[in-house]
Amino acid sequence: MTAAGRRQAIVRKPKQGRSKATVAAIQEAAAQILAREGWDGFNTNIVAKRAGVSIGSLYEYFPNKQALVDAIADDHLSKGEALMSAASSSFAQASKPDDVVRVLVDGIVTLHKDDPQLHRVLSSEVPISPNIRERVDKLRDAAIEGIAGSLKRHVGQNRVAAQLLFDVADAAVHRWFIEDDGTFAEPHRLADQLQHMMCAYIDGIEKRS
């Protein structure tokens, strides 16, 4: 699909309450089916039946399954952006590295524990539009900049430390929650272990600075 095609993926946006409810029902049904069946088992006819709407009604808003996936990814990413917005002020107010680590780990765990099966499919199976990928990159960059700013008073190579902390936390949480067949690890156990590991790393580079 071309970039222009993606920009027109949703034919018309719902304005009335009934139309908004229809779109919400379609997206909810689509997310459930995508999480359960994966990309190969995902199609608009099944989504329409699950949502209780005609295929014609579905196509008024979503001309194909790629448009549906982009809408699901958009909702999922919006949650991450909201978490990042809340974390940004917490990073700025953090007085010590332990607080920075806690905010980072709690945010990443919160994002990944929300419907891990859907997260797994979105991250590994479906084709995501360039716009969504660009937003993911911006989200990562914003998180790293926030962490780096908070660590500036404590470590020398704060940008490097921030990127390492974010990427390690993201990879570890993704692996535990998403890649292991969607098996749901206990969030507090993972968060606790990650925080101990990362605080030890910060403590080590603080002493060498």
Coordinates of C-alpha atoms in Angstrom, one line a residue:
M1 CA 0.0 0.0 0.0
T2 CA 1.3 3.5 -0.9
A3 CA 1.8 6.3 1.6
A4 CA -1.2 8.0 0.1
G5 CA -3.3 4.9 0.4
R6 CA -2.4 4.6 4.1
R7 CA -3.4 8.3 4.7
Q8 CA -6.8 7.4 3.3
A9 CA -7.1 4.0 5.1
I10 CA -10.1 5.2 7.0
V11 CA -12.7 6.3 4.4
R12 CA -14.6 8.5 6.8
K13 CA -14.4 9.3 10.5
P14 CA -17.4 8.7 12.7
K15 CA -19.1 11.9 13.9
Q16 CA -22.4 10.7 15.4
G17 CA -22.6 8.7 18.6
R18 CA -24.0 5.6 16.8
S19 CA -21.2 5.7 14.2
K20 CA -18.5 6.1 16.9
A21 CA -20.0 3.1 18.7
T22 CA -19.9 1.1 15.5
V23 CA -16.2 1.9 15.0
A24 CA -15.4 1.1 18.6
A25 CA -17.1 -2.3 18.3
I26 CA -15.3 -3.1 15.1
Q27 CA -11.9 -2.2 16.5
E28 CA -12.5 -4.1 19.7
A29 CA -13.6 -7.2 17.7
A30 CA -10.6 -6.8 15.4
A31 CA -8.1 -6.6 18.4
Q32 CA -9.6 -9.7 20.0
I33 CA -9.4 -11.7 16.7
L34 CA -5.9 -10.4 15.9
A35 CA -4.6 -11.4 19.3
R36 CA -6.2 -14.9 19.2
E37 CA -5.7 -15.8 15.5
G38 CA -2.7 -13.8 14.5
W39 CA -2.2 -12.0 11.1
D40 CA -2.8 -15.1 9.0
G41 CA -6.2 -15.8 10.6
F42 CA -7.3 -12.2 10.6
N43 CA -9.9 -11.0 8.0
T44 CA -12.6 -8.4 7.7
N45 CA -15.5 -10.9 7.3
I46 CA -14.7 -12.5 10.7
V47 CA -14.3 -9.1 12.3
A48 CA -17.6 -7.9 11.0
K49 CA -19.4 -11.0 12.2
R50 CA -17.8 -10.7 15.7
A51 CA -18.6 -7.0 15.9
G52 CA -22.2 -7.6 14.9
V53 CA -22.1 -5.3 11.8
S54 CA -22.4 -5.9 8.1
I55 CA -19.3 -6.1 6.0
G56 CA -20.5 -3.0 4.2
S57 CA -20.6 -1.1 7.4
L58 CA -17.1 -2.2 8.3
Y59 CA -15.8 -1.0 4.9
E60 CA -17.3 2.4 5.4
Y61 CA -14.5 3.0 7.9
F62 CA -11.9 0.4 7.2
P63 CA -11.4 -0.6 3.5
N64 CA -9.1 -3.5 4.3
K65 CA -7.5 -5.4 7.2
Q66 CA -4.3 -3.2 7.0
A67 CA -6.5 -0.2 7.9
L68 CA -7.9 -2.1 10.9
V69 CA -4.4 -3.1 12.1
D70 CA -3.2 0.4 11.8
A71 CA -6.1 1.6 13.9
I72 CA -5.4 -1.1 16.5
A73 CA -1.7 -0.1 16.5
D74 CA -2.6 3.5 16.9
D75 CA -4.7 2.8 20.0
H76 CA -1.9 0.7 21.5
L77 CA 0.7 3.3 20.8
S78 CA -1.4 6.1 22.2
K79 CA -1.3 4.3 25.5
G80 CA 2.5 4.3 25.4
E81 CA 2.5 8.0 24.5
A82 CA 0.2 8.7 27.5
L83 CA 2.5 6.8 29.8
M84 CA 5.5 8.6 28.4
S85 CA 3.9 12.0 29.0
A86 CA 3.3 11.1 32.6
A87 CA 6.8 9.7 33.0
S88 CA 8.4 12.8 31.6
S89 CA 7.4 14.9 34.6
S90 CA 8.5 12.1 36.9
F91 CA 11.9 12.0 35.3
A92 CA 12.3 15.7 35.6
Q93 CA 11.4 15.6 39.3
A94 CA 13.5 12.5 40.1
S95 CA 16.2 13.5 42.6
K96 CA 18.3 10.3 42.5
P97 CA 19.0 7.6 39.9
D98 CA 16.9 5.0 41.8
D99 CA 13.8 7.1 41.2
V100 CA 14.6 7.3 37.4
V101 CA 15.0 3.6 37.2
R102 CA 11.8 2.9 39.0
V103 CA 9.8 5.3 36.7
L104 CA 11.3 3.7 33.6
V105 CA 10.7 0.1 34.6
D106 CA 7.2 0.7 36.0
G107 CA 6.2 2.4 32.7
I108 CA 7.6 -0.3 30.4
V109 CA 6.1 -3.1 32.5
T110 CA 2.7 -1.3 32.6
L111 CA 2.7 -0.9 28.8
H112 CA 3.7 -4.5 28.0
K113 CA 1.4 -6.3 30.5
D114 CA -1.7 -4.8 28.8
D115 CA -2.8 -7.6 26.4
P116 CA 0.5 -9.3 25.8
Q117 CA -0.9 -11.6 23.1
L118 CA -2.0 -8.6 21.0
H119 CA 1.3 -6.9 21.7
R120 CA 3.2 -10.0 20.4
V121 CA 1.2 -10.1 17.1
L122 CA 1.6 -6.3 16.5
S123 CA 5.4 -6.5 17.1
S124 CA 6.2 -9.6 15.2
E125 CA 3.5 -10.5 12.6
V126 CA 1.6 -7.6 11.1
P127 CA 2.9 -5.0 8.6
I128 CA 2.8 -1.7 10.4
S129 CA 2.6 1.6 8.5
P130 CA 5.6 4.0 8.4
N131 CA 3.7 6.5 10.4
I132 CA 3.2 4.1 13.3
R133 CA 6.9 3.1 13.2
E134 CA 7.9 6.8 13.2
R135 CA 5.8 7.3 16.3
V136 CA 7.4 4.3 18.0
D137 CA 10.9 5.8 17.3
K138 CA 9.9 9.2 18.7
L139 CA 8.5 7.5 21.8
R140 CA 11.8 5.8 22.4
D141 CA 13.8 8.9 21.7
A142 CA 11.7 10.9 24.1
A143 CA 12.1 8.4 26.9
I144 CA 15.9 8.3 26.4
E145 CA 16.1 12.0 26.5
G146 CA 14.1 12.2 29.7
I147 CA 16.3 9.6 31.4
A148 CA 19.5 11.3 30.1
G149 CA 18.4 14.6 31.5
S150 CA 17.7 13.1 34.9
L151 CA 21.0 11.3 35.0
K152 CA 23.1 14.3 33.9
R153 CA 23.9 15.3 37.5
H154 CA 25.0 11.7 38.5
V155 CA 26.9 10.1 35.6
G156 CA 29.3 11.3 32.9
Q157 CA 28.0 9.6 29.8
N158 CA 24.4 10.1 30.7
R159 CA 23.1 9.7 27.1
V160 CA 24.8 6.4 26.7
A161 CA 23.6 5.2 30.1
A162 CA 20.0 6.3 29.3
Q163 CA 19.9 4.4 26.0
L164 CA 21.3 1.3 27.6
L165 CA 18.8 1.4 30.5
F166 CA 15.9 1.9 28.2
D167 CA 16.9 -0.7 25.6
V168 CA 17.7 -3.3 28.3
A169 CA 14.4 -2.8 30.1
D170 CA 12.4 -2.8 26.9
A171 CA 14.1 -6.0 25.6
A172 CA 13.8 -7.9 28.9
V173 CA 10.1 -7.0 29.5
H174 CA 9.2 -7.7 25.9
R175 CA 10.9 -11.1 26.1
W176 CA 9.2 -12.1 29.4
F177 CA 5.7 -10.8 28.5
I178 CA 5.5 -11.0 24.7
E179 CA 7.8 -13.6 23.1
D180 CA 7.4 -16.4 25.6
D181 CA 4.1 -17.5 24.0
G182 CA 2.4 -14.7 25.7
T183 CA 3.0 -16.2 29.1
F184 CA 2.2 -13.6 31.7
A185 CA 5.1 -13.2 34.2
E186 CA 4.4 -11.6 37.5
P187 CA 4.9 -7.9 36.8
H188 CA 6.2 -7.0 40.3
R189 CA 8.8 -9.8 40.3
L190 CA 10.2 -8.7 37.0
A191 CA 10.1 -5.0 37.9
D192 CA 11.9 -5.7 41.2
Q193 CA 14.7 -7.7 39.6
L194 CA 15.2 -5.2 36.8
Q195 CA 15.3 -2.3 39.2
H196 CA 18.0 -4.0 41.3
M197 CA 20.1 -4.8 38.3
M198 CA 19.9 -1.3 36.8
C199 CA 20.5 0.5 40.1
A200 CA 23.6 -1.6 40.6
Y201 CA 24.8 -0.5 37.1
I202 CA 24.2 3.2 37.8
D203 CA 25.9 2.9 41.2
G204 CA 28.9 1.3 39.5
I205 CA 29.3 4.1 36.8
E206 CA 28.6 6.8 39.4
K207 CA 31.7 5.6 41.4
R208 CA 33.9 5.6 38.3
S209 CA 32.7 9.1 37.2

